[in-house]
Coordinates of C-alpha atoms in Angstrom, one line a residue:
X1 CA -36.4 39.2 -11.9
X2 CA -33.3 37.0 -10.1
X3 CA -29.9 38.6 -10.0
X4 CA -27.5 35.8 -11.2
X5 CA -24.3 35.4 -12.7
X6 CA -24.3 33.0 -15.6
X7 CA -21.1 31.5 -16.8
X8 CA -19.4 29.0 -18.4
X9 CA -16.7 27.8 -16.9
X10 CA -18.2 24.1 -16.1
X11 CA -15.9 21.4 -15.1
X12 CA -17.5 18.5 -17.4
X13 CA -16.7 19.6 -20.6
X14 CA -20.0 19.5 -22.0
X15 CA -21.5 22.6 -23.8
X16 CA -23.6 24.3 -20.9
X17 CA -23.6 27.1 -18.4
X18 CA -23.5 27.5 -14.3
X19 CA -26.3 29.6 -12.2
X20 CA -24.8 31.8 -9.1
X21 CA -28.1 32.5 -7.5
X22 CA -28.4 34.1 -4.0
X23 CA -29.6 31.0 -2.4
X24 CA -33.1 32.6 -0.6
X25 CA -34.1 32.2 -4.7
X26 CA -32.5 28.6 -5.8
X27 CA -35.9 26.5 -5.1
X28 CA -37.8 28.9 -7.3
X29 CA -35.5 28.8 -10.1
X30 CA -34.7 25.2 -10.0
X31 CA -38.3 24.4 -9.4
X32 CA -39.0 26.9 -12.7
X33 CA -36.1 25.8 -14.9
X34 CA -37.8 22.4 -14.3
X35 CA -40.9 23.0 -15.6
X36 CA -40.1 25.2 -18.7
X37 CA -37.5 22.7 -19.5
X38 CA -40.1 19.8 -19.5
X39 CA -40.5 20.1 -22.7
X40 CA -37.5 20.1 -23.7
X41 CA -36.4 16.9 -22.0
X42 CA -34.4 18.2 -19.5
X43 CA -33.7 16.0 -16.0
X44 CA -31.9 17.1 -12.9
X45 CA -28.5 15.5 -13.0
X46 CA -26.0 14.7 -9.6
X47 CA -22.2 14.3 -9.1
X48 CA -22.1 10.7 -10.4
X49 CA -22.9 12.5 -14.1
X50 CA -20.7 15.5 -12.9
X51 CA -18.1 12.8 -12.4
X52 CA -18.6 10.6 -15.7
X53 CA -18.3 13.6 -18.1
X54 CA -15.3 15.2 -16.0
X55 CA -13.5 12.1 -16.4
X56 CA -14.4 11.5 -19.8
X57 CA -12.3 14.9 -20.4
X58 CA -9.4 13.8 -18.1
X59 CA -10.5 16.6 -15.8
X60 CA -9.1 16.1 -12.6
X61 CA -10.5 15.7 -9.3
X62 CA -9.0 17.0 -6.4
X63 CA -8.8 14.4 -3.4
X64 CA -8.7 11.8 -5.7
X65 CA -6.6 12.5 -9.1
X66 CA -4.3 15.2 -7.0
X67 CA -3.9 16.6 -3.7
X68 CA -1.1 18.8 -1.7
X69 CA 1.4 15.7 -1.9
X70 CA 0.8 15.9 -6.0
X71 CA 3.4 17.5 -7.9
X72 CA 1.9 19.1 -11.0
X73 CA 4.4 17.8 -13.4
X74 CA 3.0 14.0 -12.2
X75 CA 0.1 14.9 -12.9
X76 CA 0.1 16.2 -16.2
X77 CA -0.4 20.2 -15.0
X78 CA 3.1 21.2 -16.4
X79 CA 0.9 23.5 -19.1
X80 CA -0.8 25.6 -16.4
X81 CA 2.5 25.6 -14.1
X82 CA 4.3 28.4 -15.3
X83 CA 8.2 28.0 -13.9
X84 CA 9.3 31.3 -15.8
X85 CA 7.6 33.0 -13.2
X86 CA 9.2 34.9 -10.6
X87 CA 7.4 33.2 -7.1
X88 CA 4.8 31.1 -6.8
X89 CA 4.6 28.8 -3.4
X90 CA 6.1 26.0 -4.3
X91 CA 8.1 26.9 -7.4
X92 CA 11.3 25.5 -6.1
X93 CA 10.5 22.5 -5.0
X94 CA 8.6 21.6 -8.6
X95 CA 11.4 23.5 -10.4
X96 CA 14.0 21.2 -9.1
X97 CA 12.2 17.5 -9.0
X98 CA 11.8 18.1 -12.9
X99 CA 14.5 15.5 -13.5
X100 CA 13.2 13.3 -10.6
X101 CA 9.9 12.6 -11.5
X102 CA 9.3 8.9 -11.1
X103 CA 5.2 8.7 -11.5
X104 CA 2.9 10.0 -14.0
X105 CA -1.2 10.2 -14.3
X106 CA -1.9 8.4 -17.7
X107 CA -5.7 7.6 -18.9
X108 CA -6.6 4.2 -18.7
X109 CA -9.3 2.4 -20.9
X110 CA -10.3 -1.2 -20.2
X111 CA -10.1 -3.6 -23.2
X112 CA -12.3 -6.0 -20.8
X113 CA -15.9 -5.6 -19.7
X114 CA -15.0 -4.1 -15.9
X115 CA -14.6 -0.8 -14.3
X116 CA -11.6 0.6 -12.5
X117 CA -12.6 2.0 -9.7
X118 CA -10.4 4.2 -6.7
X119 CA -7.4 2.7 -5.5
X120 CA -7.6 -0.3 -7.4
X121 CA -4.0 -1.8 -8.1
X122 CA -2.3 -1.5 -11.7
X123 CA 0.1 -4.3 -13.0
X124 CA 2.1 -5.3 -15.6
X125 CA 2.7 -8.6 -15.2
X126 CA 3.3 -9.3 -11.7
X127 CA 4.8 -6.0 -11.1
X128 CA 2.6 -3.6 -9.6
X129 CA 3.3 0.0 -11.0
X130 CA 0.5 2.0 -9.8
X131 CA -3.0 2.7 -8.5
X132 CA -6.6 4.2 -10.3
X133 CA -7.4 7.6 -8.6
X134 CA -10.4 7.8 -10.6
X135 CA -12.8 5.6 -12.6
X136 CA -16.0 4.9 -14.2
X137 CA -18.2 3.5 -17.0
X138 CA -18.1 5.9 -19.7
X139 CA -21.5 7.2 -21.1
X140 CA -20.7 8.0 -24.3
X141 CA -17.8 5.6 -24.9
X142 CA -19.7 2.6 -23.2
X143 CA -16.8 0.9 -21.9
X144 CA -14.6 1.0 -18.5
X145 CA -12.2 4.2 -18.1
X146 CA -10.0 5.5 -15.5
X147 CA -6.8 7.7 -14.1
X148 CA -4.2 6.4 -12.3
X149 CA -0.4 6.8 -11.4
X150 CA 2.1 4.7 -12.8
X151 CA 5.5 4.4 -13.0
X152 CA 7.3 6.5 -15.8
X153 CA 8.4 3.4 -17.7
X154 CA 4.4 3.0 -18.6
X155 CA 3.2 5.8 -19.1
X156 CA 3.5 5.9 -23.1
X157 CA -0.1 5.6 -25.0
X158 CA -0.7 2.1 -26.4
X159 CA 1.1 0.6 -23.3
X160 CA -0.8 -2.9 -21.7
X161 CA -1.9 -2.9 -18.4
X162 CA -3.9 -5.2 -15.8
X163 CA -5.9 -3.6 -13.4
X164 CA -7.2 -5.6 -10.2
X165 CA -10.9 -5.5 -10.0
X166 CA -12.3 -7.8 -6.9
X167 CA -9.3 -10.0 -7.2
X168 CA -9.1 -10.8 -11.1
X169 CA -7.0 -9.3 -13.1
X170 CA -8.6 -7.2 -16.2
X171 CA -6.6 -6.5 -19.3
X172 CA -6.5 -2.2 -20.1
X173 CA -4.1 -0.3 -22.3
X174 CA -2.9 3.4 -21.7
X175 CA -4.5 5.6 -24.1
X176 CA -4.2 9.2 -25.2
X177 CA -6.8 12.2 -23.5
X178 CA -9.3 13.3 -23.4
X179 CA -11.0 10.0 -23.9
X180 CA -14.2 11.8 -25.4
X181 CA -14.5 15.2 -27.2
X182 CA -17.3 14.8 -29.3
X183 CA -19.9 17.7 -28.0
X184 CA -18.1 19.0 -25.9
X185 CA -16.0 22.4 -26.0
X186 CA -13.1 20.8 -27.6
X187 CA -14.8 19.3 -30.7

């Protein structure tokens, strides 16, 4: 007897649905969705699973993958940034630094046992080329993945990498996303 919306628009990829629930109600429910789930298995979850499964899907974060100094293009947005439209704020400037783009967000998986993590350094060879803006041990691949800029002479899938993890260098190749689809709306 809650009004709620129910959707799926969930930013982890996974098969599942959000709750808008006025938030006089949210204890009750989540206390209740608890205890008929029980059965079933189900556990509350935070942003560190949020984050895993988001990143498993190359999902981007904003304040770490992007931000207002991003251009979408770098970032791998150019299928939701629509130039053939008449304004949008911004338009020119993207519309003219097509030709100019020097940096591009490429998915990183480590061939090593490590994990990239924020702002760690990316190298090939002794040239560094770019920085992780996200990273994690991936659940369901069980291994060490990440985003990060580099420059547009690496970004190609099956290029080598290092990454710099607490001062040692860890071998990592570009690879091709979403790193994991299986179960989730893309499969």
């Amino acid at each position: 007897d809650v009004e709620a919306i129910i959707s799926r628009t969930g930013y982890t990829g996974e098969l599942g649905y959000e709750l808008y629930i006025g938030s006089d109600q949210i204890k009750e429910i989540w206390d209740r969705l608890l205890d008929v789930g029980k059965k079933h298995g189900i556990n509350p979850v935070g942003l560190g699973c949020r984050d895993t499964l988001r990143l498993e899907m190359k999902y981007l974060l904003y304040g770490n993958d992007i931000d207002e100094k991003t251009n979408p293009l770098e970032a791998g947005l150019g299928w939701i940034t629509r130039l053939n439209k008449d304004f949008f704020i911004g338009k020119n400037t993207i519309y003219n630094s097509q030709n100019k783009i020097n940096k591009h967000l490429v998915c990183i998986e480590m061939k090593e046992k490590s994990i990239p993590r924020k702002g760690y350094k990316i190298y090939v060879g002794e040239d560094l080329i770019g920085e992780i803006t996200s990273g994690t041990m991936s659940p369901s691949l069980g291994k060490g993945i990440g985003l990060g800029f580099v420059t547009s002479l690496y970004k190609s899938v099956g290029t080598d990498l290092m990454i710099e993890i607490r001062g040692r260098k860890k071998m990592a190749t570009v690879v091709k996303a979403p790193f994991y689809t299986c179960g989730s709306l893309m499969s």
